[in-house]
Amino acid sequence: MTIIVTGGAGFIGSNFVFHMLNKYPDYRIICLDKLTYAGNLSTLAPVMDNPNFRFVKEDICDREAVYKLFEEEKPDVVVNFAAESHVDRSIENPEVFLQTNILGTATLMDACRKYGITRYHQVSTDEVYGDLPLDRPDLFFTEETPIHTSSPYSSSKAGADLLVLAYHRTYGLPVTISRCSNNYGPYHFPEKLIPLMVINALHDKPLPVYGTGENVRDWLYVEDHCKAIDLIIHKGTVGEVYNIGGHNEMTNIDIVKIICKELGKPESLITHVGDRKGHDQRYAIDPTKIHNELGWLPETMFKDGIKKTIQWYLDNQDWWEPIISGEYQNYYDKMYSNR
Ligand code: NAD
Ligand code: TYD
């Protein structure tokens, strides 16, 4: 089995590459990644010498490069993680989100049609469902919840999902889609909530909580997400959407307080800053379908996962220090000074 994993130098994609090489020693895994600001080749260092692994630096929007790779590798399966993934950046500059997340998805699927594959899997997000009100804890996103997006990021992901379903219906492309809640774990890029707060706390810097901090996210340890995708590409039903979530809802402010406690830092570092435009209130997934049909259940409890994650950032400063000292500093100043 040959699998092309796009975006495999990013957070979830790299964890998926490690999971697959480890679990299926006879599979060939090809990582196709543009290495944007969010992609790091150093992340893939542990597998670079693995004879079953190949890294290719290309853009999923580059049709010629994508077709050439399909011709060379004749993949059986494509798992598309490649995306612009940060809501705040999408609010600043939506265009690249439309290019990569929508046009890139179309280019990959065109290659799948031209060369033939057994499965195209689209890694999507629960954000395509919009948000739920804070005062209705009885409500959850199911696969039937209407698409109703808030940010340019989630809109671009929703656009891609609709295209994927259209390629299935129109061309018979064997597709699946997964919509997962917020992930956390090793190799999470420092601009996202959990790594940002861990790294700032380690430097005794202010911890910038948007608005009241009462917004709720449903956090899933990244390995559990990778295992779910593994199950879907092997046993999932073509044409279906699967929601993935851990039933682990937490407010942002509680997450930041836990991080302070774990690191022995004072909560006085917490600073409430201007809210995100269009800020989604609550995400909460109903994962009944993937549980009933594929037997998936999350394995890592948040209390254990957050400890492991914080320890990973303590043990791997040589991974994140070069990131935060480069271009990231300009991003941080732009987004957080005078907020
Ligand atoms: P990330 O930003 O950490 O990684 C994205 C990767 O895609 C990077 O390696 C980047 O270099 C690569 N990339 C970007 N544009 C590309 C292009 N045009 N061509 C080739 N490669 C390109 O993102 P992540 O958090 O790992 O998310 C991966 C996927 O999972 C995304 O599709 C995202 O929408 C989805 N998702 C993420 C979460 C989450 O909590 N992080 C939750 C649900 C779904
Ligand atoms: P984020 O990690 O960007 O993921 P998403 O927006 O996809 O859920 O943000 C998670 C939550 O944390 C979201 O409600 C916004 C909030 N947040 C802050 O309060 N401060 C920050 O500095 C960041 C990056 C996020």
CSV table of C-alpha atoms and ligand atoms in Angstrom, one decimal:
chain,number,residue,atom,x,y,z
A,1,MET,CA,0.0,0.0,0.0
A,2,THR,CA,1.3,3.4,-1.0
A,3,ILE,CA,-0.2,6.5,0.8
A,4,ILE,CA,0.4,10.1,-0.1
A,5,VAL,CA,0.1,12.2,3.1
A,6,THR,CA,-0.2,15.9,2.2
A,7,GLY,CA,0.7,18.4,4.9
A,8,GLY,CA,2.8,15.8,6.7
A,9,ALA,CA,5.3,18.3,7.9
A,10,GLY,CA,2.6,20.0,10.0
A,11,PHE,CA,1.2,19.2,13.4
A,12,ILE,CA,-1.4,16.5,12.8
A,13,GLY,CA,0.1,15.2,9.5
A,14,SER,CA,3.5,14.5,11.1
A,15,ASN,CA,1.9,12.6,13.9
A,16,PHE,CA,-0.1,10.6,11.3
A,17,VAL,CA,3.1,9.8,9.3
A,18,PHE,CA,4.8,8.5,12.5
A,19,HIS,CA,1.7,6.5,13.4
A,20,MET,CA,1.4,4.9,10.0
A,21,LEU,CA,5.1,4.0,9.6
A,22,ASN,CA,5.1,2.5,13.1
A,23,LYS,CA,2.0,0.5,12.7
A,24,TYR,CA,2.4,-0.6,9.1
A,25,PRO,CA,6.1,-1.4,8.4
A,26,ASP,CA,5.3,-2.6,4.9
A,27,TYR,CA,3.4,0.5,3.8
A,28,ARG,CA,5.1,3.2,1.7
A,29,ILE,CA,4.4,6.7,3.0
A,30,ILE,CA,5.0,9.8,0.8
A,31,CYS,CA,4.8,13.2,2.4
A,32,LEU,CA,3.9,16.0,0.0
A,33,ASP,CA,4.3,19.4,1.8
A,34,LYS,CA,5.0,22.9,0.6
A,35,LEU,CA,6.8,23.8,3.9
A,36,THR,CA,4.9,27.0,4.6
A,37,TYR,CA,5.6,28.8,7.8
A,38,ALA,CA,3.6,26.0,9.6
A,39,GLY,CA,5.6,23.1,8.0
A,40,ASN,CA,8.9,22.0,9.5
A,41,LEU,CA,11.3,19.5,8.0
A,42,SER,CA,13.0,19.1,11.4
A,43,THR,CA,9.7,17.5,12.6
A,44,LEU,CA,10.2,14.7,10.1
A,45,ALA,CA,13.9,14.1,11.0
A,46,PRO,CA,13.1,10.8,12.9
A,47,VAL,CA,11.7,9.2,9.7
A,48,MET,CA,13.9,10.8,7.0
A,49,ASP,CA,16.1,7.7,6.8
A,50,ASN,CA,13.3,5.2,6.8
A,51,PRO,CA,13.4,3.4,3.4
A,52,ASN,CA,9.6,3.3,3.3
A,53,PHE,CA,9.3,7.1,3.6
A,54,ARG,CA,9.8,9.8,1.0
A,55,PHE,CA,9.5,13.6,1.5
A,56,VAL,CA,8.6,15.8,-1.5
A,57,LYS,CA,8.5,19.6,-1.2
A,58,GLU,CA,5.7,20.7,-3.5
A,59,ASP,CA,2.5,22.8,-3.4
A,60,ILE,CA,-0.8,20.8,-3.6
A,61,CYS,CA,-2.0,23.6,-5.9
A,62,ASP,CA,0.8,22.9,-8.4
A,63,ARG,CA,-1.0,20.6,-10.9
A,64,GLU,CA,2.1,19.6,-12.8
A,65,ALA,CA,4.1,18.7,-9.7
A,66,VAL,CA,1.1,16.8,-8.2
A,67,TYR,CA,0.5,14.8,-11.4
A,68,LYS,CA,4.2,14.0,-11.7
A,69,LEU,CA,4.2,12.6,-8.2
A,70,PHE,CA,1.1,10.5,-8.8
A,71,GLU,CA,2.8,9.1,-12.0
A,72,GLU,CA,6.0,8.2,-10.1
A,73,GLU,CA,4.3,6.8,-7.0
A,74,LYS,CA,1.0,5.4,-8.2
A,75,PRO,CA,-0.6,5.9,-4.7
A,76,ASP,CA,-3.4,3.7,-3.5
A,77,VAL,CA,-4.6,6.2,-0.9
A,78,VAL,CA,-4.3,10.0,-0.5
A,79,VAL,CA,-4.9,11.6,2.9
A,80,ASN,CA,-5.1,15.4,2.6
A,81,PHE,CA,-4.0,17.3,5.7
A,82,ALA,CA,-2.4,20.2,3.7
A,83,ALA,CA,-4.1,23.4,4.6
A,84,GLU,CA,-3.8,26.9,5.9
A,85,SER,CA,-5.1,26.1,9.4
A,86,HIS,CA,-5.1,29.2,11.6
A,87,VAL,CA,-8.4,31.1,12.1
A,88,ASP,CA,-6.6,34.4,13.1
A,89,ARG,CA,-4.4,34.4,10.0
A,90,SER,CA,-7.5,33.7,7.8
A,91,ILE,CA,-9.1,36.8,9.3
A,92,GLU,CA,-6.0,38.9,8.3
A,93,ASN,CA,-5.6,37.4,4.8
A,94,PRO,CA,-8.3,35.0,3.5
A,95,GLU,CA,-7.0,34.5,-0.1
A,96,VAL,CA,-4.3,31.9,0.6
A,97,PHE,CA,-6.9,29.9,2.5
A,98,LEU,CA,-9.1,29.7,-0.6
A,99,GLN,CA,-6.1,28.8,-2.8
A,100,THR,CA,-4.7,26.0,-0.7
A,101,ASN,CA,-7.8,24.7,1.1
A,102,ILE,CA,-10.2,24.7,-1.9
A,103,LEU,CA,-8.2,24.8,-5.1
A,104,GLY,CA,-5.5,22.5,-3.7
A,105,THR,CA,-8.1,20.0,-2.7
A,106,ALA,CA,-9.6,20.1,-6.2
A,107,THR,CA,-6.1,19.6,-7.8
A,108,LEU,CA,-5.4,16.6,-5.6
A,109,MET,CA,-8.8,15.0,-6.5
A,110,ASP,CA,-8.2,15.7,-10.2
A,111,ALA,CA,-5.0,13.7,-9.9
A,112,CYS,CA,-6.9,10.9,-8.1
A,113,ARG,CA,-9.4,10.8,-11.0
A,114,LYS,CA,-6.7,10.8,-13.6
A,115,TYR,CA,-4.4,8.2,-12.1
A,116,GLY,CA,-6.9,6.1,-10.1
A,117,ILE,CA,-6.9,5.6,-6.3
A,118,THR,CA,-8.8,3.4,-3.9
A,119,ARG,CA,-9.5,6.2,-1.4
A,120,TYR,CA,-9.2,10.0,-1.2
A,121,HIS,CA,-9.6,11.1,2.5
A,122,GLN,CA,-10.2,14.7,3.3
A,123,VAL,CA,-9.2,15.8,6.8
A,124,SER,CA,-11.8,18.4,7.7
A,125,THR,CA,-12.8,20.2,10.9
A,126,ASP,CA,-15.8,20.6,13.2
A,127,GLU,CA,-15.6,24.3,12.4
A,128,VAL,CA,-17.6,23.7,9.2
A,129,TYR,CA,-20.7,23.4,11.4
A,130,GLY,CA,-20.2,26.9,12.9
A,131,ASP,CA,-20.7,27.2,16.6
A,132,LEU,CA,-23.2,26.2,19.3
A,133,PRO,CA,-24.6,28.6,22.0
A,134,LEU,CA,-22.9,28.4,25.4
A,135,ASP,CA,-26.3,28.1,27.2
A,136,ARG,CA,-27.3,24.8,25.3
A,137,PRO,CA,-25.0,22.1,26.6
A,138,ASP,CA,-27.4,19.5,25.3
A,139,LEU,CA,-26.6,20.4,21.6
A,140,PHE,CA,-23.8,18.6,19.7
A,141,PHE,CA,-22.6,18.6,16.1
A,142,THR,CA,-23.7,15.4,14.2
A,143,GLU,CA,-22.8,14.6,10.6
A,144,GLU,CA,-26.3,15.9,9.7
A,145,THR,CA,-25.8,19.4,11.3
A,146,PRO,CA,-26.0,22.0,8.5
A,147,ILE,CA,-22.7,23.6,7.3
A,148,HIS,CA,-22.8,27.1,8.7
A,149,THR,CA,-19.4,28.7,8.9
A,150,SER,CA,-18.0,31.8,10.7
A,151,SER,CA,-14.4,32.4,9.6
A,152,PRO,CA,-12.7,32.5,6.2
A,153,TYR,CA,-10.8,29.4,7.5
A,154,SER,CA,-13.9,27.4,8.2
A,155,SER,CA,-15.6,28.6,5.0
A,156,SER,CA,-12.6,27.4,3.0
A,157,LYS,CA,-12.7,24.0,4.7
A,158,ALA,CA,-16.5,23.8,4.1
A,159,GLY,CA,-16.0,24.7,0.4
A,160,ALA,CA,-13.5,21.8,0.2
A,161,ASP,CA,-15.8,19.4,1.9
A,162,LEU,CA,-18.6,20.2,-0.6
A,163,LEU,CA,-16.2,19.7,-3.5
A,164,VAL,CA,-15.1,16.3,-2.1
A,165,LEU,CA,-18.8,15.2,-1.9
A,166,ALA,CA,-19.4,16.6,-5.4
A,167,TYR,CA,-16.5,14.6,-6.8
A,168,HIS,CA,-17.9,11.5,-5.3
A,169,ARG,CA,-21.4,12.0,-6.7
A,170,THR,CA,-20.3,13.4,-10.1
A,171,TYR,CA,-17.2,11.3,-10.9
A,172,GLY,CA,-17.7,8.4,-8.4
A,173,LEU,CA,-14.4,9.2,-6.7
A,174,PRO,CA,-14.1,7.0,-3.6
A,175,VAL,CA,-13.9,9.6,-0.9
A,176,THR,CA,-14.3,9.9,2.9
A,177,ILE,CA,-14.3,13.0,5.1
A,178,SER,CA,-13.5,13.3,8.8
A,179,ARG,CA,-14.5,16.4,10.8
A,180,CYS,CA,-12.5,16.6,14.0
A,181,SER,CA,-12.5,18.8,17.0
A,182,ASN,CA,-9.5,20.7,18.4
A,183,ASN,CA,-6.3,18.6,18.6
A,184,TYR,CA,-3.4,19.0,21.0
A,185,GLY,CA,-0.1,17.2,21.4
A,186,PRO,CA,3.5,17.2,20.2
A,187,TYR,CA,4.6,19.4,17.2
A,188,HIS,CA,1.6,21.7,17.6
A,189,PHE,CA,2.7,25.0,16.0
A,190,PRO,CA,3.3,27.8,18.6
A,191,GLU,CA,0.6,30.1,17.3
A,192,LYS,CA,-2.2,27.9,18.6
A,193,LEU,CA,-3.8,28.2,22.0
A,194,ILE,CA,-2.1,25.4,24.0
A,195,PRO,CA,1.5,25.7,22.7
A,196,LEU,CA,1.3,29.5,22.8
A,197,MET,CA,0.3,29.5,26.4
A,198,VAL,CA,2.9,26.9,27.4
A,199,ILE,CA,5.7,28.8,25.7
A,200,ASN,CA,4.6,32.2,27.0
A,201,ALA,CA,4.3,30.8,30.5
A,202,LEU,CA,7.8,29.3,30.3
A,203,HIS,CA,9.1,32.8,29.5
A,204,ASP,CA,6.9,34.5,32.2
A,205,LYS,CA,5.2,36.4,29.4
A,206,PRO,CA,1.5,37.5,29.5
A,207,LEU,CA,-1.0,34.8,28.6
A,208,PRO,CA,-3.4,36.5,26.1
A,209,VAL,CA,-6.9,35.2,26.5
A,210,TYR,CA,-9.3,36.5,23.9
A,211,GLY,CA,-12.4,38.2,25.4
A,212,THR,CA,-13.8,36.5,28.5
A,213,GLY,CA,-12.2,33.2,27.9
A,214,GLU,CA,-15.5,31.4,28.3
A,215,ASN,CA,-15.5,30.0,24.7
A,216,VAL,CA,-15.6,26.2,24.7
A,217,ARG,CA,-13.5,23.8,22.6
A,218,ASP,CA,-13.7,20.0,22.6
A,219,TRP,CA,-10.0,18.8,22.9
A,220,LEU,CA,-8.7,15.6,21.5
A,221,TYR,CA,-5.2,14.2,21.8
A,222,VAL,CA,-3.6,14.1,18.4
A,223,GLU,CA,-2.8,10.4,18.4
A,224,ASP,CA,-6.5,9.6,18.9
A,225,HIS,CA,-7.3,11.6,15.8
A,226,CYS,CA,-4.6,9.7,13.8
A,227,LYS,CA,-6.0,6.4,14.9
A,228,ALA,CA,-9.5,7.5,13.8
A,229,ILE,CA,-8.2,8.4,10.3
A,230,ASP,CA,-6.4,5.1,10.1
A,231,LEU,CA,-9.7,3.3,10.8
A,232,ILE,CA,-11.6,5.4,8.3
A,233,ILE,CA,-9.2,4.8,5.4
A,234,HIS,CA,-9.2,1.1,6.0
A,235,LYS,CA,-12.8,0.4,7.1
A,236,GLY,CA,-14.8,3.5,6.5
A,237,THR,CA,-17.7,3.6,4.0
A,238,VAL,CA,-17.0,5.5,0.8
A,239,GLY,CA,-19.0,8.7,0.4
A,240,GLU,CA,-19.5,9.1,4.2
A,241,VAL,CA,-18.6,11.8,6.6
A,242,TYR,CA,-17.3,10.9,10.1
A,243,ASN,CA,-17.2,13.3,13.1
A,244,ILE,CA,-14.3,12.8,15.5
A,245,GLY,CA,-14.3,14.2,19.0
A,246,GLY,CA,-13.4,13.4,22.6
A,247,HIS,CA,-16.4,14.6,24.6
A,248,ASN,CA,-13.9,16.8,26.4
A,249,GLU,CA,-15.2,20.3,26.4
A,250,MET,CA,-13.2,22.9,28.2
A,251,THR,CA,-13.3,26.7,28.4
A,252,ASN,CA,-10.2,28.5,27.2
A,253,ILE,CA,-9.7,30.1,30.5
A,254,ASP,CA,-9.7,26.7,32.3
A,255,ILE,CA,-7.1,25.4,29.8
A,256,VAL,CA,-4.9,28.3,30.5
A,257,LYS,CA,-5.3,27.9,34.3
A,258,ILE,CA,-4.4,24.2,34.0
A,259,ILE,CA,-1.2,25.1,32.1
A,260,CYS,CA,-0.3,27.7,34.8
A,261,LYS,CA,-0.8,25.1,37.5
A,262,GLU,CA,1.2,22.4,35.7
A,263,LEU,CA,4.1,24.8,35.1
A,264,GLY,CA,4.0,26.3,38.6
A,265,LYS,CA,3.3,29.8,37.1
A,266,PRO,CA,1.0,32.4,38.6
A,267,GLU,CA,-2.5,33.0,37.1
A,268,SER,CA,-1.6,36.7,37.3
A,269,LEU,CA,0.1,36.1,33.9
A,270,ILE,CA,-3.4,35.8,32.4
A,271,THR,CA,-4.3,38.9,30.4
A,272,HIS,CA,-7.6,39.4,28.8
A,273,VAL,CA,-7.2,40.9,25.3
A,274,GLY,CA,-9.5,42.0,22.5
A,275,ASP,CA,-11.8,39.2,21.3
A,276,ARG,CA,-11.3,37.4,17.9
A,277,LYS,CA,-13.7,38.8,15.2
A,278,GLY,CA,-16.7,36.4,14.7
A,279,HIS,CA,-15.3,34.3,17.6
A,280,ASP,CA,-17.1,30.9,17.7
A,281,GLN,CA,-18.7,30.2,21.1
A,282,ARG,CA,-18.7,26.5,21.5
A,283,TYR,CA,-17.7,23.4,19.5
A,284,ALA,CA,-18.9,20.0,20.6
A,285,ILE,CA,-18.9,16.8,18.6
A,286,ASP,CA,-21.2,13.8,18.8
A,287,PRO,CA,-18.9,10.9,17.8
A,288,THR,CA,-21.6,8.2,17.9
A,289,LYS,CA,-21.3,7.3,14.2
A,290,ILE,CA,-17.6,6.5,14.2
A,291,HIS,CA,-18.0,4.7,17.5
A,292,ASN,CA,-20.9,2.5,16.3
A,293,GLU,CA,-19.6,1.9,12.8
A,294,LEU,CA,-15.9,1.6,13.3
A,295,GLY,CA,-15.5,1.0,17.0
A,296,TRP,CA,-13.4,4.2,17.5
A,297,LEU,CA,-13.1,5.7,21.0
A,298,PRO,CA,-10.6,8.3,22.3
A,299,GLU,CA,-7.9,6.6,24.5
A,300,THR,CA,-6.1,9.5,26.1
A,301,MET,CA,-7.8,11.4,28.9
A,302,PHE,CA,-7.2,15.2,28.9
A,303,LYS,CA,-5.6,15.1,32.3
A,304,ASP,CA,-2.9,12.7,31.0
A,305,GLY,CA,-2.7,14.2,27.5
A,306,ILE,CA,-2.1,17.7,28.7
A,307,LYS,CA,0.7,16.5,31.0
A,308,LYS,CA,2.4,14.6,28.2
A,309,THR,CA,2.0,17.6,25.9
A,310,ILE,CA,3.5,20.1,28.4
A,311,GLN,CA,6.4,17.7,29.1
A,312,TRP,CA,7.0,17.4,25.3
A,313,TYR,CA,7.4,21.2,25.0
A,314,LEU,CA,9.8,21.1,28.0
A,315,ASP,CA,11.8,18.3,26.5
A,316,ASN,CA,11.8,19.7,22.9
A,317,GLN,CA,12.8,23.3,23.2
A,318,ASP,CA,15.2,22.8,20.3
A,319,TRP,CA,12.1,22.2,18.1
A,320,TRP,CA,10.2,25.3,19.0
A,321,GLU,CA,12.9,27.8,19.9
A,322,PRO,CA,14.0,28.3,16.2
A,323,ILE,CA,10.3,28.8,15.3
A,324,ILE,CA,9.5,31.5,17.8
A,325,SER,CA,12.8,33.4,17.2
A,326,GLY,CA,12.2,33.7,13.4
A,327,GLU,CA,9.3,35.2,11.4
A,328,TYR,CA,6.9,34.1,14.1
A,329,GLN,CA,8.1,37.1,16.2
A,330,ASN,CA,6.7,39.6,13.6
A,331,TYR,CA,3.5,37.7,13.5
A,332,TYR,CA,3.2,37.7,17.3
A,333,ASP,CA,3.9,41.5,17.5
A,334,LYS,CA,1.4,42.2,14.8
A,335,MET,CA,-1.4,40.1,16.3
A,336,TYR,CA,-0.9,40.8,20.0
A,337,SER,CA,0.7,44.3,20.5
A,338,ASN,CA,-2.1,46.8,21.2
A,339,ARG,CA,-4.7,44.1,21.0
B,1,NAD,P1,-0.7,22.8,10.4
B,1,NAD,O1,-0.9,24.2,10.0
B,1,NAD,O2,0.1,22.5,11.6
B,1,NAD,O3,0.0,22.1,9.1
B,1,NAD,C1,-0.4,22.3,7.8
B,1,NAD,C2,0.7,21.7,6.9
B,1,NAD,O4,0.2,21.8,5.5
B,1,NAD,C3,2.1,22.3,7.0
B,1,NAD,O5,3.1,21.4,7.0
B,1,NAD,C4,2.1,23.2,5.7
B,1,NAD,O6,3.5,23.4,5.2
B,1,NAD,C5,1.3,22.3,4.8
B,1,NAD,N1,0.8,23.1,3.6
B,1,NAD,C6,0.1,24.3,3.7
B,1,NAD,N2,-0.2,24.7,2.5
B,1,NAD,C7,0.2,23.8,1.6
B,1,NAD,C8,0.2,23.7,0.2
B,1,NAD,N3,-0.4,24.6,-0.6
B,1,NAD,N4,0.7,22.6,-0.4
B,1,NAD,C9,1.3,21.6,0.4
B,1,NAD,N5,1.4,21.7,1.7
B,1,NAD,C10,0.9,22.8,2.3
B,1,NAD,O7,-2.1,22.2,10.4
B,1,NAD,P2,-2.7,21.0,11.4
B,1,NAD,O8,-3.1,21.6,12.7
B,1,NAD,O9,-1.7,19.9,11.4
B,1,NAD,O10,-4.0,20.6,10.6
B,1,NAD,C11,-3.9,19.6,9.5
B,1,NAD,C12,-5.3,19.5,8.9
B,1,NAD,O11,-6.2,19.1,9.9
B,1,NAD,C13,-5.9,20.7,8.3
B,1,NAD,O12,-6.5,20.4,7.1
B,1,NAD,C14,-6.9,21.3,9.3
B,1,NAD,O13,-7.9,22.0,8.7
B,1,NAD,C15,-7.3,20.0,10.0
B,1,NAD,N6,-7.8,20.1,11.4
B,1,NAD,C16,-7.0,20.6,12.3
B,1,NAD,C17,-7.4,20.6,13.7
B,1,NAD,C18,-6.5,21.2,14.8
B,1,NAD,O14,-7.0,21.2,15.9
B,1,NAD,N7,-5.3,21.5,14.5
B,1,NAD,C19,-8.7,20.1,14.0
B,1,NAD,C20,-9.5,19.6,13.0
B,1,NAD,C21,-9.0,19.6,11.7
B,2,TYD,P1,-6.9,28.1,18.3
B,2,TYD,O1,-5.9,27.2,19.0
B,2,TYD,O2,-6.5,29.2,17.4
B,2,TYD,O3,-7.9,27.1,17.6
B,2,TYD,P2,-9.4,27.3,17.0
B,2,TYD,O4,-9.6,28.8,16.8
B,2,TYD,O5,-9.3,26.6,15.7
B,2,TYD,O6,-10.4,26.7,17.9
B,2,TYD,O7,-7.8,28.8,19.5
B,2,TYD,C1,-8.5,28.0,20.4
B,2,TYD,C2,-9.3,28.9,21.3
B,2,TYD,O8,-8.4,29.7,22.1
B,2,TYD,C3,-10.2,29.9,20.5
B,2,TYD,O9,-11.4,30.1,21.2
B,2,TYD,C4,-9.4,31.2,20.5
B,2,TYD,C5,-8.6,31.1,21.8
B,2,TYD,N1,-7.3,31.8,21.8
B,2,TYD,C6,-7.0,32.7,22.8
B,2,TYD,O10,-7.8,33.0,23.7
B,2,TYD,N2,-5.8,33.3,22.8
B,2,TYD,C7,-4.8,33.0,21.9
B,2,TYD,O11,-3.7,33.6,21.9
B,2,TYD,C8,-5.1,32.0,20.9
B,2,TYD,C9,-4.1,31.7,19.8
B,2,TYD,C10,-6.4,31.4,20.9
